[in-house]
Amino acid sequence: MSQVLAATGIGVRFGGVRALDGVDLAVHGGEVCGLIGPNGAGKTTLFDVVSGIRRPDEGRVLLDGRDISRRSPVWRARHGMRRTFQRQQLFGQLTVADNLLVAQEWRGGRRKLAGRRSRAAAVLRECGLDALADSYAGVLPVGQARMAELARALADPPRVLLLDEPASGMSGEERGQLAVVVRHLADEEGCAVLLVEHNVAFVMELCSRVVVLDLGTVLAEGDAADVRENPAVRDAYLGTAAST
């Protein structure tokens, strides 16, 4: 698998507090990489840096080996980077289908509208949302809204997908559907997926590799089994639940 996304030596300061300190991270095509850690570890700050919302004080972000550290979020999105957020960012007064059309709007052209609609319909079917295409996004239950936000991120095919707590508020069945969609995206389409999630069992089952942040630094990295058994990770985050 080729390396698609890399963050090297990332440092971010908020006044006298170092939110990230020399963080290195890489995600390969076809890989689902989990990013876990206690609250305040720096996970969302790292997502902000990678997606271009925040510029780091030190370090670089690379996409397919190209330094994109000074590129805008819009530029990154148009070059295949997609992101979801902890707090849902759907357009509540639009239908679910229209949310997906908006994500493709930048491609323009009325003559291409039929193609965008076809793509939106296919993604909604894949995400189990086709029956909700004409429902307003603002009235969806949390689990369906999370899936709709994922569908919007997939409407324009991603090269890199950043998922920030996508399973929060989902039922067990919805998490299963989420896992199927994400695994298909990685396995069949070669997308590089970076996933932040507090549901450790979900992360360990879905992700081929896990990175643990603590106090702004990388505490551990490896496959799920190795990370689960790491004593430092247990002490910092997993606690006694790791052995249950």
Coordinates of C-alpha atoms in Angstrom, one line a residue:
M1 CA 0.0 0.0 0.0
S2 CA 1.3 3.4 -0.9
Q3 CA 1.4 6.2 1.6
V4 CA -1.3 8.7 0.8
L5 CA -1.4 11.0 3.8
A6 CA 1.4 12.0 6.2
A7 CA 1.8 14.4 9.0
T8 CA 5.4 14.9 10.1
G9 CA 6.7 16.7 13.2
I10 CA 3.4 18.5 13.8
G11 CA 3.5 21.0 16.7
V12 CA 0.6 23.2 17.7
R13 CA 0.6 25.7 20.7
F14 CA -2.3 27.4 22.3
G15 CA -0.5 30.1 24.3
G16 CA 1.8 28.3 26.7
V17 CA 0.1 24.9 26.1
R18 CA 1.5 22.5 23.5
A19 CA -1.6 20.7 22.1
L20 CA 0.6 18.7 19.7
D21 CA 4.3 18.1 20.1
G22 CA 6.2 16.5 17.3
V23 CA 3.4 14.2 16.1
D24 CA 4.2 11.9 13.1
L25 CA 1.3 10.0 11.4
A26 CA 0.9 8.2 8.1
V27 CA -2.1 6.6 6.4
H28 CA -1.8 4.4 3.4
G29 CA -4.3 3.7 0.6
G30 CA -6.7 0.9 1.4
E31 CA -6.1 1.3 5.1
V32 CA -8.4 2.2 8.0
C33 CA -6.2 3.7 10.7
G34 CA -7.7 4.5 14.1
L35 CA -6.7 7.5 16.2
I36 CA -7.6 7.2 19.9
G37 CA -6.7 8.8 23.2
P38 CA -8.3 10.5 26.2
N39 CA -10.1 13.8 26.0
G40 CA -7.6 16.6 25.4
A41 CA -5.0 14.3 23.8
G42 CA -5.0 16.4 20.6
K43 CA -7.0 14.2 18.2
T44 CA -9.3 16.9 16.9
T45 CA -6.5 19.5 16.7
L46 CA -4.6 17.0 14.5
F47 CA -7.6 16.6 12.3
D48 CA -7.8 20.4 12.0
V49 CA -4.2 20.6 10.9
V50 CA -4.5 17.8 8.4
S51 CA -7.7 19.2 6.9
G52 CA -6.3 22.8 6.7
I53 CA -8.5 24.4 9.3
R54 CA -5.5 25.2 11.5
R55 CA -2.0 25.8 10.4
P56 CA 0.6 24.1 12.6
D57 CA 3.4 25.9 14.4
E58 CA 5.8 23.2 13.3
G59 CA 5.8 20.3 10.9
R60 CA 4.3 19.5 7.5
V61 CA 1.2 17.7 6.0
L62 CA 1.8 15.7 2.8
L63 CA -0.7 14.4 0.3
D64 CA 0.7 11.7 -2.0
G65 CA 4.2 13.1 -1.1
R66 CA 3.3 16.7 -1.9
D67 CA 3.6 19.3 0.8
I68 CA 0.1 20.8 1.3
S69 CA 0.8 22.5 4.6
R70 CA -0.2 26.0 3.3
R71 CA -3.0 24.8 1.1
S72 CA -6.6 25.8 2.1
P73 CA -9.3 23.4 3.2
V74 CA -11.1 24.0 -0.2
W75 CA -7.9 23.1 -2.1
R76 CA -7.6 19.9 -0.1
A77 CA -11.2 19.0 -0.6
R78 CA -10.9 19.4 -4.3
H79 CA -7.9 17.1 -4.3
G80 CA -9.8 14.3 -2.6
M81 CA -9.7 15.1 1.2
R82 CA -13.0 14.7 3.0
R83 CA -13.9 15.2 6.7
T84 CA -16.8 14.7 9.1
F85 CA -17.0 16.5 12.5
Q86 CA -17.9 15.7 16.1
R87 CA -20.8 18.2 15.8
Q88 CA -22.9 17.4 12.8
Q89 CA -22.5 19.9 10.0
L90 CA -25.5 18.9 7.7
F91 CA -27.6 21.5 6.0
G92 CA -30.7 20.9 8.0
Q93 CA -33.1 22.8 5.8
L94 CA -32.1 20.7 2.7
T95 CA -33.1 17.2 2.0
V96 CA -30.6 14.4 2.5
A97 CA -30.2 14.0 -1.3
D98 CA -29.6 17.8 -1.7
N99 CA -26.9 17.6 0.9
L100 CA -25.1 15.2 -1.4
L101 CA -25.7 17.3 -4.4
V102 CA -24.2 20.3 -2.6
A103 CA -21.0 18.3 -2.0
Q104 CA -20.6 18.0 -5.8
E105 CA -21.7 21.5 -6.7
W106 CA -18.1 22.7 -7.4
R107 CA -17.9 20.5 -10.5
G108 CA -20.6 22.8 -12.0
G109 CA -22.5 22.6 -15.2
R110 CA -26.2 21.9 -15.6
R111 CA -25.5 19.2 -18.2
K112 CA -23.6 17.3 -15.5
L113 CA -26.5 17.4 -13.0
A114 CA -27.9 14.0 -14.0
G115 CA -24.5 12.5 -13.3
R116 CA -24.4 14.1 -9.8
R117 CA -27.9 12.9 -9.0
S118 CA -27.0 9.4 -10.1
R119 CA -23.9 9.4 -7.9
A120 CA -25.9 10.8 -4.9
A121 CA -28.5 8.0 -5.4
A122 CA -25.8 5.3 -5.5
V123 CA -24.1 6.6 -2.3
L124 CA -27.5 6.8 -0.5
R125 CA -28.2 3.2 -1.4
E126 CA -24.7 2.1 -0.2
C127 CA -25.3 3.9 3.1
G128 CA -28.8 2.5 3.6
L129 CA -30.4 6.0 3.3
D130 CA -32.2 5.7 -0.1
A131 CA -35.6 5.7 1.7
L132 CA -34.7 9.0 3.4
A133 CA -33.5 10.8 0.2
D134 CA -36.3 13.3 0.3
S135 CA -36.3 13.8 4.1
Y136 CA -35.0 17.0 5.6
A137 CA -31.6 16.5 7.1
G138 CA -32.5 18.6 10.2
V139 CA -35.1 16.2 11.5
L140 CA -33.1 13.0 11.2
P141 CA -32.3 11.0 14.4
V142 CA -28.6 11.2 15.5
G143 CA -27.6 7.9 14.0
Q144 CA -29.1 8.5 10.6
A145 CA -27.7 12.1 10.6
R146 CA -24.3 10.6 11.2
M147 CA -24.7 8.3 8.3
A148 CA -26.0 11.1 6.1
E149 CA -22.9 13.2 6.9
L150 CA -20.8 10.2 5.9
A151 CA -22.7 9.8 2.7
R152 CA -22.2 13.5 1.9
A153 CA -18.4 13.0 2.4
L154 CA -18.5 10.2 -0.1
A155 CA -20.7 12.0 -2.7
D156 CA -17.6 13.2 -4.5
P157 CA -15.3 10.2 -4.3
P158 CA -12.6 10.7 -1.6
R159 CA -8.9 10.0 -1.7
V160 CA -8.5 10.6 2.0
L161 CA -11.4 10.4 4.5
L162 CA -11.2 11.9 8.0
L163 CA -14.0 10.6 10.3
D164 CA -14.3 12.4 13.7
E165 CA -16.4 10.2 16.0
P166 CA -18.7 8.9 13.3
A167 CA -20.3 6.2 15.5
S168 CA -21.3 8.6 18.3
G169 CA -25.1 8.2 18.9
M170 CA -25.4 5.3 16.6
S171 CA -27.2 2.0 17.5
G172 CA -25.4 -1.3 17.1
E173 CA -27.1 -1.9 13.8
E174 CA -26.1 1.5 12.5
R175 CA -22.5 1.0 13.6
G176 CA -22.5 -2.3 11.7
Q177 CA -23.7 -0.5 8.5
L178 CA -21.0 2.2 9.1
A179 CA -18.3 -0.4 9.4
V180 CA -19.4 -2.1 6.1
V181 CA -19.3 1.2 4.2
V182 CA -15.9 2.2 5.6
R183 CA -14.3 -1.2 4.9
H184 CA -15.7 -1.2 1.4
L185 CA -14.3 2.2 0.8
A186 CA -10.8 1.1 1.9
D187 CA -10.8 -2.4 0.5
E188 CA -12.5 -1.8 -2.9
E189 CA -11.8 1.8 -3.6
G190 CA -8.3 2.2 -2.0
C191 CA -9.3 5.2 0.1
A192 CA -7.0 6.1 3.1
V193 CA -9.3 6.4 6.1
L194 CA -8.3 8.0 9.4
L195 CA -10.9 7.5 12.2
V196 CA -11.2 9.2 15.6
E197 CA -13.6 7.3 17.9
H198 CA -14.2 6.8 21.6
N199 CA -15.8 3.4 21.1
V200 CA -12.7 1.4 21.6
A201 CA -14.3 -2.0 20.7
F202 CA -15.5 -0.5 17.4
V203 CA -12.0 0.9 16.6
M204 CA -10.3 -2.4 17.4
E205 CA -12.6 -4.4 15.2
L206 CA -12.6 -2.0 12.2
C207 CA -9.1 -0.6 12.1
S208 CA -6.1 -2.5 10.7
R209 CA -3.7 -0.1 12.6
V210 CA -4.2 2.1 15.7
V211 CA -2.3 5.2 16.8
V212 CA -2.7 6.4 20.4
L213 CA -2.3 10.1 21.3
D214 CA -1.7 11.3 24.9
L215 CA -1.0 14.8 25.9
G216 CA -0.2 15.8 22.4
T217 CA 2.3 13.1 21.6
V218 CA 2.2 9.6 20.1
L219 CA 2.1 7.1 22.9
A220 CA 1.8 3.9 20.9
E221 CA 1.2 2.7 17.4
G222 CA 0.6 -0.8 15.9
D223 CA -2.0 -3.3 15.1
A224 CA -5.1 -3.5 17.3
A225 CA -4.0 -6.5 19.3
D226 CA -0.6 -4.9 20.1
V227 CA -2.1 -1.6 21.1
R228 CA -4.8 -3.2 23.3
E229 CA -2.1 -5.1 25.3
N230 CA 0.3 -2.1 25.6
P231 CA 0.6 -1.3 29.3
A232 CA 1.2 2.4 28.7
V233 CA -2.0 2.6 26.6
R234 CA -4.0 0.8 29.4
D235 CA -2.7 3.2 32.0
A236 CA -3.4 6.3 29.8
Y237 CA -6.7 5.4 28.2
L238 CA -8.1 1.9 28.1
G239 CA -7.8 1.1 31.8
T240 CA -9.1 -2.2 33.1
A241 CA -11.7 -2.3 30.3
A242 CA -8.9 -3.5 28.0
S243 CA -8.6 -6.8 29.7
T244 CA -12.4 -7.4 29.9

